[in-house]
Amino acid sequence: MKREFLKTGDGSYTIHLPDWNEQYHSKHGAINEALHVFIKMGLDHFLSENPSEEISILEIGFGTGLNAFLTLLQAQERKIKINYTGLEAYPISASEVQKLNYAGLLQGDIALYQAMHDSSWEHSKDITSNFSLTKRKLFFSELEDENAYDLIYFDAFGARVQPELWTEEIFEIMYQALKQKGVLVTYAAKGSVRRAMQTVGFTVERLQGPPGKREMLRATKL
Ligand SMILES: C[S@@+](CC[C@H](N)C(=O)[O-])C[C@H]1O[C@@H](n2cnc3c(N)ncnc32)[C@H](O)[C@@H]1O
């Protein structure tokens, strides 16, 4: 499938798939979207409800590693340990990694961003002393982990292009993967997605969305 780079509203790049008219991130700002949906509504919220020195995060769709890199910066700032697992069936290429400008815009260490991408698949690697990364080359439907994660960043392509990833079957897998009190956040806000989450047992909140989007969802395993 053809892939292009697109500059988003906050100056950060994303990858655009013209065949699907779909992006890896919001056109209104890749970094701003990630900070709002995953860091503010996900990580900040989880830690304020469950103060912890060490947590486990699962990302559904590792992609460019933007969410992982923002989370690494948070682990440093908050001085907590984060064990991060990223699932991805179709990794981006080394040349694509080099074109993305996240580390520069975030005034982060580009060597750490590169180290995340260089780390081998299926092995845990300490990227810093407080951020370990395990990248798993796996289809989301193949995940079998149970009671393993505090927080899930659910960042699949939209239901318009991959409806099979927004079903009860997939959210049941996510529900099983979370620990009790675990939280799943996603940029999506569709009623059918919310109902699929509720059917498998999640308590779901509709929250203010990132720039350019009215709402998003947060699901908790109570
Ligand atoms: C919206 S993008 C993720 C963006 C990513 N979180 C980031 O910050 O760059 C969705 C990702 O899911 C991956 N993907 C699509 N279908 C998948 C599947 N069935 N199993 C695993 N990965 C899949 C894509 O390759 C893509 O990287």
XYZ file of N, CA and C and ligand atoms in Angstrom:
693
model
N 0.847 -1.192 0.000
C 0.000 0.000 0.000
C 0.885 1.246 0.000
N 0.483 2.254 -0.766
C 1.289 3.477 -0.861
C 1.296 4.221 0.481
N 2.446 4.838 0.793
C 2.575 5.555 2.063
C 3.219 6.903 1.805
N 2.693 7.946 2.442
C 3.239 9.294 2.243
C 3.402 9.957 3.603
N 4.298 10.960 3.646
C 4.437 11.739 4.883
C 3.540 12.960 4.822
N 2.943 13.280 5.926
C 2.016 14.417 5.977
C 2.369 15.244 7.214
N 2.503 16.567 7.014
C 2.751 17.442 8.167
C 1.404 17.774 8.798
N 1.267 17.548 10.095
C -0.025 17.770 10.760
C -0.058 19.172 11.394
N -1.199 19.514 11.961
C -1.462 20.870 12.445
C -0.484 21.408 13.472
N 0.220 20.530 14.211
C 1.178 21.037 15.207
C 2.626 20.952 14.713
N 2.796 20.670 13.410
C 4.152 20.639 12.852
C 4.794 19.259 12.869
N 4.140 18.298 13.543
C 4.704 16.943 13.586
C 4.198 16.134 12.388
N 5.024 15.209 11.937
C 4.648 14.397 10.782
C 3.809 13.186 11.178
N 3.009 12.723 10.227
C 2.371 11.415 10.361
C 2.499 10.710 9.019
N 2.100 9.446 8.994
C 2.110 8.685 7.743
C 0.678 8.618 7.227
N 0.528 8.934 5.959
C -0.789 8.965 5.309
C -0.878 7.776 4.339
N -2.016 7.078 4.360
C -2.245 5.950 3.446
C -3.299 6.388 2.432
N -2.876 6.851 1.245
C -3.837 7.411 0.296
C -4.912 6.415 -0.140
N -4.585 5.134 -0.223
C -5.587 4.147 -0.672
C -6.775 4.081 0.295
N -6.487 4.313 1.552
C -7.547 4.272 2.568
C -7.999 5.670 2.989
N -7.295 6.693 2.528
C -7.484 8.059 3.034
C -7.476 8.058 4.568
N -6.433 7.408 5.115
C -6.315 7.245 6.575
C -4.903 7.624 7.003
N -4.764 8.149 8.226
C -3.448 8.523 8.756
C -3.145 7.732 10.024
N -1.873 7.694 10.392
C -1.477 7.111 11.673
C -1.952 7.988 12.845
N -2.110 9.280 12.587
C -2.515 10.214 13.651
C -3.477 11.245 13.076
N -3.974 12.099 13.954
C -4.887 13.167 13.529
C -4.154 14.194 12.661
N -4.825 14.635 11.604
C -4.255 15.696 10.763
C -4.152 17.006 11.541
N -4.929 17.145 12.602
C -4.918 18.383 13.385
C -3.688 18.495 14.281
N -2.895 17.426 14.365
C -1.688 17.464 15.204
C -1.427 16.105 15.808
N -0.397 15.436 15.302
C -0.103 14.081 15.792
C 0.307 14.118 17.262
N 1.218 15.022 17.599
C 1.699 15.076 18.995
C 0.568 15.536 19.915
N -0.173 16.555 19.490
C -1.252 17.059 20.354
C -2.317 15.994 20.610
N -2.636 15.220 19.577
C -3.632 14.155 19.753
C -3.119 13.113 20.752
N -1.879 12.698 20.560
C -1.316 11.659 21.436
C -1.240 12.144 22.884
N -0.842 13.416 23.055
C -0.752 13.954 24.424
C -2.121 13.991 25.092
N -3.131 14.341 24.334
C -4.473 14.445 24.920
C -5.063 13.066 25.213
N -5.110 12.224 24.168
C -5.847 10.946 24.297
C -5.113 9.965 25.217
N -3.817 9.794 24.979
C -3.119 8.711 25.674
C -2.429 9.178 26.962
N -1.823 10.374 26.932
C -1.114 10.821 28.137
C -2.091 11.454 29.138
N -2.847 12.458 28.695
C -3.721 13.147 29.664
C -4.895 12.258 30.105
N -5.660 11.758 29.131
C -6.857 10.981 29.491
C -6.521 9.548 29.897
N -5.325 9.066 29.543
C -4.924 7.702 29.887
C -3.962 7.661 31.069
N -2.711 8.000 30.811
C -1.672 7.850 31.849
C -1.927 8.751 33.061
N -2.181 10.042 32.822
C -2.415 10.970 33.952
C -3.590 10.486 34.792
N -4.660 10.106 34.104
C -5.868 9.665 34.800
C -5.579 8.401 35.615
N -4.930 7.411 34.986
C -4.678 6.153 35.703
C -3.852 6.412 36.970
N -2.809 7.234 36.823
C -1.921 7.463 37.975
C -2.593 8.296 39.062
N -3.515 9.177 38.659
C -4.191 9.943 39.712
C -5.176 9.042 40.473
N -5.767 8.072 39.788
C -6.685 7.140 40.466
C -5.942 6.031 41.203
N -4.761 5.673 40.671
C -4.005 4.526 41.215
C -2.532 4.906 41.336
N -2.169 5.732 42.330
C -0.765 6.149 42.443
C 0.149 4.916 42.494
N 1.150 4.870 41.627
C 1.983 3.667 41.480
C 3.409 4.072 41.151
N 4.338 3.225 41.566
C 5.744 3.464 41.197
C 6.131 2.699 39.951
N 5.307 1.711 39.587
C 5.621 0.892 38.406
C 4.310 0.467 37.760
N 4.190 0.689 36.456
C 2.975 0.246 35.770
C 3.317 -0.403 34.423
N 2.334 -1.162 33.910
C 2.498 -1.847 32.623
C 1.500 -1.292 31.628
N 2.000 -0.940 30.453
C 1.146 -0.372 29.408
C 1.234 -1.236 28.159
N 0.075 -1.457 27.533
C 0.011 -2.173 26.253
C -0.453 -1.195 25.185
N 0.278 -1.147 24.095
C -0.178 -0.302 22.990
C -0.660 -1.169 21.829
N -1.861 -0.853 21.365
C -2.449 -1.562 20.229
C -2.154 -0.729 18.994
N -1.060 -1.125 18.326
C -0.604 -0.404 17.148
C 0.595 0.476 17.461
N 1.790 -0.143 17.582
C 3.016 0.594 17.953
C 3.372 1.635 16.890
N 3.194 1.291 15.621
C 3.356 2.247 14.522
C 4.656 3.012 14.543
N 4.550 4.347 14.620
C 5.741 5.211 14.583
C 6.466 5.269 15.925
N 5.843 4.746 16.978
C 6.468 4.829 18.300
C 6.239 6.164 18.987
N 5.370 7.007 18.436
C 5.136 8.314 19.064
C 4.568 8.163 20.476
N 3.548 7.334 20.633
C 2.951 7.183 21.973
C 3.968 6.604 22.952
N 4.765 5.679 22.461
C 5.785 5.066 23.322
C 6.814 6.111 23.746
N 7.227 6.961 22.814
C 8.247 7.962 23.133
C 7.707 8.993 24.131
N 6.462 9.427 23.936
C 5.857 10.372 24.890
C 5.774 9.736 26.276
N 5.495 8.451 26.305
C 5.364 7.752 27.587
C 6.736 7.595 28.255
N 7.752 7.353 27.456
C 9.131 7.304 27.986
C 9.485 8.648 28.640
N 9.129 9.747 27.994
C 9.424 11.068 28.558
C 8.672 11.265 29.875
N 7.449 10.747 29.932
C 6.655 10.846 31.163
C 7.292 10.028 32.289
N 7.796 8.855 31.947
C 8.425 8.000 32.969
C 9.624 8.721 33.575
N 10.386 9.416 32.722
C 11.555 10.164 33.213
C 11.115 11.300 34.117
N 10.100 12.037 33.656
C 9.650 13.217 34.401
C 9.047 12.826 35.749
N 8.268 11.745 35.742
C 7.566 11.349 36.967
C 8.391 10.440 37.871
N 9.551 9.997 37.355
C 10.420 9.072 38.097
C 9.655 7.817 38.536
N 8.928 7.240 37.569
C 8.287 5.948 37.819
C 8.815 4.968 36.782
N 8.571 3.672 37.031
C 9.018 2.646 36.075
C 7.823 2.273 35.185
N 8.028 2.300 33.892
C 6.966 1.888 32.965
C 7.456 0.729 32.105
N 6.698 -0.362 32.160
C 6.973 -1.527 31.308
C 5.993 -1.457 30.145
N 6.507 -1.224 28.954
C 5.667 -0.878 27.800
C 5.738 -2.001 26.779
N 4.579 -2.468 26.352
C 4.518 -3.501 25.309
C 3.782 -2.922 24.105
N 4.389 -3.009 22.945
C 3.750 -2.500 21.734
C 3.483 -3.633 20.763
N 2.208 -3.801 20.367
C 1.876 -4.821 19.355
C 1.857 -4.157 17.978
N 2.416 -4.830 17.024
C 2.435 -4.260 15.672
C 2.660 -5.379 14.653
N 1.751 -5.493 13.699
C 1.904 -6.536 12.681
C 2.701 -6.059 11.474
N 2.711 -4.742 11.247
C 3.357 -4.207 10.030
C 4.288 -3.051 10.397
N 5.467 -3.365 10.933
C 6.370 -2.285 11.407
C 6.734 -1.296 10.309
N 6.954 -0.055 10.703
C 7.409 0.943 9.724
C 8.881 0.670 9.399
N 9.356 1.228 8.275
C 10.727 0.930 7.832
C 11.721 1.857 8.524
N 13.001 1.473 8.453
C 14.064 2.286 9.068
C 14.110 3.672 8.434
N 13.870 3.766 7.138
C 13.945 5.089 6.501
C 12.756 5.951 6.930
N 11.624 5.331 7.203
C 10.488 6.112 7.714
C 10.799 6.638 9.120
N 11.416 5.797 9.942
C 11.775 6.226 11.311
C 12.624 7.490 11.246
N 13.564 7.519 10.305
C 14.495 8.650 10.230
C 13.822 9.941 9.794
N 12.706 9.817 9.083
C 12.044 11.039 8.591
C 11.120 11.662 9.647
N 10.787 10.921 10.678
C 9.834 11.457 11.659
C 10.550 12.420 12.609
N 9.888 13.517 12.944
C 10.574 14.597 13.665
C 10.118 14.737 15.118
N 9.645 13.639 15.703
C 9.078 13.755 17.050
C 10.112 14.126 18.115
N 11.248 13.450 18.104
C 12.225 13.694 19.176
C 12.653 15.162 19.159
N 12.886 15.712 17.967
C 13.299 17.114 17.860
C 12.223 18.053 18.388
N 10.977 17.848 17.960
C 9.895 18.745 18.394
C 9.654 18.649 19.897
N 9.887 17.466 20.449
C 9.629 17.270 21.878
C 10.865 17.551 22.735
N 11.930 17.997 22.079
C 13.214 18.209 22.754
C 13.620 16.984 23.563
N 13.383 15.830 22.946
C 13.798 14.571 23.566
C 15.072 14.084 22.886
N 15.605 13.011 23.414
C 16.871 12.475 22.901
C 16.566 11.570 21.701
N 17.035 11.992 20.533
C 16.732 11.222 19.323
C 17.325 9.811 19.401
N 18.412 9.662 20.166
C 19.033 8.334 20.296
C 18.082 7.364 21.010
N 17.266 7.901 21.914
C 16.322 7.026 22.623
C 15.175 6.610 21.688
N 14.742 7.557 20.865
C 13.695 7.229 19.872
C 14.220 6.163 18.909
N 15.450 6.345 18.482
C 16.072 5.375 17.570
C 16.229 4.016 18.270
N 16.618 4.058 19.540
C 16.825 2.802 20.291
C 15.524 2.010 20.401
N 14.418 2.713 20.513
C 13.132 2.005 20.571
C 12.894 1.230 19.277
N 13.209 1.884 18.162
C 12.975 1.219 16.876
C 14.007 0.131 16.601
N 15.226 0.323 17.110
C 16.279 -0.676 16.878
C 16.113 -1.906 17.766
N 15.355 -1.793 18.847
C 15.259 -2.929 19.775
C 14.601 -4.108 19.056
N 15.070 -5.301 19.414
C 14.598 -6.470 18.663
C 13.182 -6.856 19.095
N 12.505 -7.526 18.196
C 11.124 -7.943 18.444
C 11.091 -9.107 19.416
N 10.075 -9.160 20.215
C 9.775 -10.259 21.149
C 10.708 -10.297 22.362
N 11.547 -9.256 22.544
C 12.430 -9.224 23.719
C 12.227 -7.920 24.468
N 12.300 -8.003 25.792
C 12.206 -6.778 26.578
C 13.559 -6.079 26.575
N 13.535 -4.752 26.378
C 14.804 -4.004 26.354
C 14.637 -2.756 27.225
N 15.621 -2.503 28.090
C 15.600 -1.273 28.883
C 16.092 -0.131 28.003
N 15.171 0.737 27.592
C 15.565 1.883 26.764
C 16.184 2.951 27.678
N 15.607 3.120 28.870
C 16.218 3.908 29.939
C 16.038 3.085 31.212
N 16.577 3.608 32.336
C 16.446 2.820 33.573
C 14.992 2.768 34.025
N 14.144 3.692 33.555
C 12.734 3.610 33.970
C 11.749 3.377 32.822
N 12.253 2.893 31.690
C 11.328 2.556 30.597
C 11.832 1.318 29.869
N 11.084 0.212 30.031
C 11.443 -0.994 29.278
C 10.414 -1.196 28.171
N 10.895 -1.651 27.027
C 10.032 -1.814 25.859
C 10.091 -3.250 25.356
N 8.897 -3.818 25.139
C 8.807 -5.112 24.463
C 7.946 -4.918 23.223
N 8.541 -5.042 22.060
C 7.754 -4.948 20.823
C 7.389 -6.369 20.404
N 6.115 -6.565 20.121
C 5.672 -7.909 19.702
C 5.023 -7.819 18.333
N 5.549 -8.620 17.406
C 5.002 -8.643 16.053
C 3.852 -9.637 16.037
N 2.667 -9.100 16.204
C 1.511 -9.956 16.470
C 0.254 -9.266 15.952
N -0.683 -10.043 15.449
C -1.995 -9.474 15.145
C -2.736 -9.260 16.468
N -3.493 -8.194 16.530
C -4.200 -7.875 17.776
C -5.074 -9.056 18.216
N -5.676 -9.725 17.242
C -6.585 -10.834 17.551
C -5.846 -12.037 18.149
N -4.511 -12.040 18.058
C -3.730 -13.178 18.567
C -3.281 -13.005 20.019
N -3.538 -11.842 20.606
C -3.074 -11.588 21.975
C -3.778 -12.529 22.951
N -2.985 -13.148 23.833
C -3.592 -14.077 24.796
C -3.280 -13.705 26.238
N -2.655 -12.541 26.455
C -2.269 -12.142 27.815
C -3.513 -11.943 28.682
N -3.389 -12.324 29.946
C -4.503 -12.127 30.874
C -4.023 -11.412 32.110
N -4.804 -10.423 32.552
C -4.519 -9.767 33.820
C -3.097 -9.205 33.871
N -2.656 -8.622 32.769
C -1.239 -8.280 32.631
C -0.956 -6.778 32.573
N -1.923 -5.967 32.222
C -1.642 -4.543 31.962
C -2.545 -3.631 32.788
N -1.963 -2.482 33.178
C -2.733 -1.460 33.899
C -3.479 -0.547 32.932
N -2.871 -0.349 31.770
C -3.389 0.663 30.851
C -3.197 0.166 29.424
N -4.221 0.376 28.589
C -4.108 0.045 27.160
C -4.315 1.318 26.351
N -3.365 1.595 25.465
C -3.559 2.651 24.468
C -4.107 1.949 23.226
N -5.391 2.137 22.943
C -5.990 1.440 21.797
C -5.956 2.394 20.606
N -4.968 2.174 19.731
C -4.688 3.131 18.649
C -4.643 2.423 17.298
N -5.699 1.653 17.026
C -5.819 0.988 15.719
C -6.303 2.008 14.684
N -6.153 1.692 13.407
C -6.774 2.521 12.378
C -8.287 2.506 12.603
N -8.946 3.526 12.059
C -10.360 3.718 12.358
C -11.277 2.600 11.879
N -12.467 2.558 12.474
C -13.457 1.525 12.136
C -13.920 1.638 10.687
N -13.800 2.817 10.101
C -14.184 2.981 8.690
C -13.332 2.078 7.800
N -12.035 1.935 8.134
C -11.152 1.142 7.274
C -10.841 -0.249 7.839
N -10.876 -0.403 9.164
C -10.636 -1.731 9.752
C -11.725 -2.052 10.789
N -12.972 -2.231 10.323
C -14.065 -2.467 11.280
C -13.847 -3.705 12.142
N -13.087 -4.673 11.628
C -12.861 -5.925 12.369
C -12.040 -5.713 13.652
N -11.437 -4.518 13.807
C -10.629 -4.261 15.004
C -11.403 -3.528 16.097
N -12.674 -3.273 15.858
C -13.483 -2.491 16.807
C -14.712 -3.293 17.242
N -14.519 -4.593 17.405
C -15.637 -5.510 17.674
C -15.620 -6.009 19.120
N -16.701 -6.659 19.503
C -16.764 -7.289 20.835
C -15.619 -8.291 21.014
N -15.306 -9.051 19.944
C -14.236 -10.065 20.039
C -12.913 -9.400 20.440
N -12.591 -8.297 19.787
C -11.315 -7.618 20.091
C -11.368 -6.996 21.491
N -12.491 -6.373 21.856
C -12.539 -5.738 23.181
C -12.577 -6.783 24.303
N -13.079 -7.975 24.016
C -13.012 -9.058 25.008
C -11.541 -9.428 25.269
N -10.755 -9.467 24.208
C -9.315 -9.753 24.350
C -8.655 -8.661 25.199
N -9.041 -7.403 24.961
C -8.470 -6.282 25.721
C -8.893 -6.345 27.192
N -10.156 -6.702 27.401
C -10.689 -6.795 28.773
C -9.898 -7.853 29.559
N -9.665 -8.991 28.914
C -8.912 -10.073 29.580
C -7.468 -9.654 29.841
N -6.908 -8.872 28.938
C -5.492 -8.478 29.067
C -5.271 -7.487 30.210
N -6.314 -6.723 30.549
C -6.179 -5.720 31.613
C -6.277 -6.340 32.999
N -5.595 -5.697 33.955
C -5.784 -6.041 35.362
C -7.086 -5.386 35.842
N -7.549 -5.809 37.018
C -8.700 -5.150 37.641
C -8.361 -3.675 37.839
N -9.296 -2.798 37.600
C -9.119 -1.335 37.661
C -8.330 -0.799 36.476
N -7.996 -1.696 35.539
C -7.246 -1.278 34.359
C -8.101 -0.398 33.454
N -7.424 0.406 32.659
C -8.100 1.417 31.834
C -7.648 1.294 30.382
N -8.614 1.444 29.463
C -8.305 1.483 28.021
C -8.743 2.849 27.494
N -7.859 3.506 26.770
C -8.252 4.774 26.139
C -8.088 4.670 24.633
N -8.991 5.379 23.932
C -8.910 5.418 22.481
C -9.450 6.754 21.986
N -8.977 7.145 20.808
C -9.459 8.388 20.193
C -10.877 8.229 19.634
N -11.351 7.010 19.487
C -12.635 6.774 18.827
C -13.801 7.167 19.735
N -14.934 7.480 19.122
C -16.092 7.877 19.928
C -17.391 7.279 19.402
N -17.313 6.409 18.402
C -18.532 5.871 17.772
C -19.417 5.128 18.763
N -20.721 5.263 18.591
C -21.652 4.573 19.472
C -21.489 3.057 19.417
N -21.246 2.516 18.230
C -21.113 1.052 18.102
C -19.868 0.549 18.841
N -18.824 1.371 18.868
C -17.591 0.995 19.595
C -17.874 1.013 21.100
N -18.538 2.070 21.544
C -18.868 2.189 22.970
C -19.725 1.004 23.415
N -20.703 0.632 22.590
C -21.589 -0.483 22.968
C -20.830 -1.812 22.976
N -19.908 -1.992 22.046
C -19.113 -3.239 22.044
C -18.285 -3.327 23.330
N -17.730 -2.197 23.761
C -16.948 -2.182 25.014
C -17.834 -2.521 26.209
N -19.034 -1.925 26.227
C -19.936 -2.161 27.365
C -20.386 -3.620 27.397
N -20.616 -4.210 26.235
C -21.091 -5.596 26.182
C -20.087 -6.563 26.805
N -18.793 -6.287 26.649
C -17.808 -7.222 27.220
C -17.506 -6.916 28.687
N -18.115 -5.856 29.246
C -17.988 -5.618 30.681
C -17.357 -4.304 31.086
N -16.884 -3.520 30.130
C -16.257 -2.247 30.481
C -17.293 -1.223 30.944
N -16.860 -0.347 31.847
C -17.599 0.874 32.159
C -16.986 1.970 31.297
N -17.821 2.641 30.508
C -17.271 3.524 29.475
C -17.655 4.984 29.723
N -16.664 5.863 29.601
C -16.922 7.309 29.699
C -16.684 7.951 28.340
N -17.529 8.933 28.024
C -17.289 9.774 26.846
C -16.598 11.036 27.338
N -15.464 11.337 26.765
C -14.669 12.474 27.230
C -14.454 13.449 26.090
N -14.015 14.643 26.461
C -13.683 15.633 25.433
C -12.555 15.093 24.550
N -12.715 15.243 23.236
C -11.719 14.716 22.311
C -10.526 15.640 22.133
N -9.534 15.176 21.364
C -8.363 16.007 21.060
C -8.737 17.102 20.059
N -7.827 18.040 19.751
C -8.145 19.083 18.787
C -8.752 18.503 17.506
N -9.879 19.092 17.068
C -10.514 18.642 15.828
C -11.495 17.513 16.009
N -11.681 17.045 17.258
C -12.565 15.899 17.485
C -13.386 16.169 18.741
N -14.689 15.955 18.648
C -15.541 16.347 19.768
C -15.368 15.426 20.985
N -15.327 14.114 20.727
C -15.323 13.178 21.851
C -14.307 12.055 21.663
N -14.018 11.357 22.731
C -13.191 10.137 22.713
C -13.736 9.228 23.824
N -13.196 8.008 23.899
C -13.719 7.054 24.894
C -12.639 6.571 25.863
N -13.094 6.363 27.101
C -12.222 5.710 28.102
C -13.032 4.594 28.759
N -12.456 3.400 28.784
C -13.148 2.215 29.290
C -12.382 1.660 30.484
N -13.106 1.360 31.571
C -12.444 0.867 32.778
C -12.979 -0.522 33.146
N -12.069 -1.391 33.550
C -12.432 -2.742 34.014
C -12.614 -2.669 35.517
N -13.817 -2.417 35.970
C -14.030 -2.181 37.415
C -13.998 -3.482 38.217
C -3.214 4.247 13.848
S -1.769 3.318 13.546
C -0.897 3.348 15.066
C -0.211 4.627 15.362
C 0.775 4.484 16.472
N 0.171 4.292 17.745
C 1.722 5.648 16.457
O 1.811 6.392 17.466
O 2.377 5.821 15.459
C -2.384 1.632 13.584
C -1.289 0.600 13.576
O -1.869 -0.689 13.667
C -1.147 -1.576 12.814
N -2.071 -2.685 12.476
C -3.112 -2.646 11.611
N -3.806 -3.796 11.661
C -3.208 -4.580 12.582
C -3.499 -5.869 13.121
N -4.568 -6.565 12.728
N -2.675 -6.380 14.059
C -1.583 -5.667 14.469
N -1.257 -4.436 14.000
C -2.077 -3.876 13.086
C -0.746 -0.712 11.662
O 0.375 -1.236 10.976
C -0.438 0.622 12.331
O 0.898 0.729 12.713
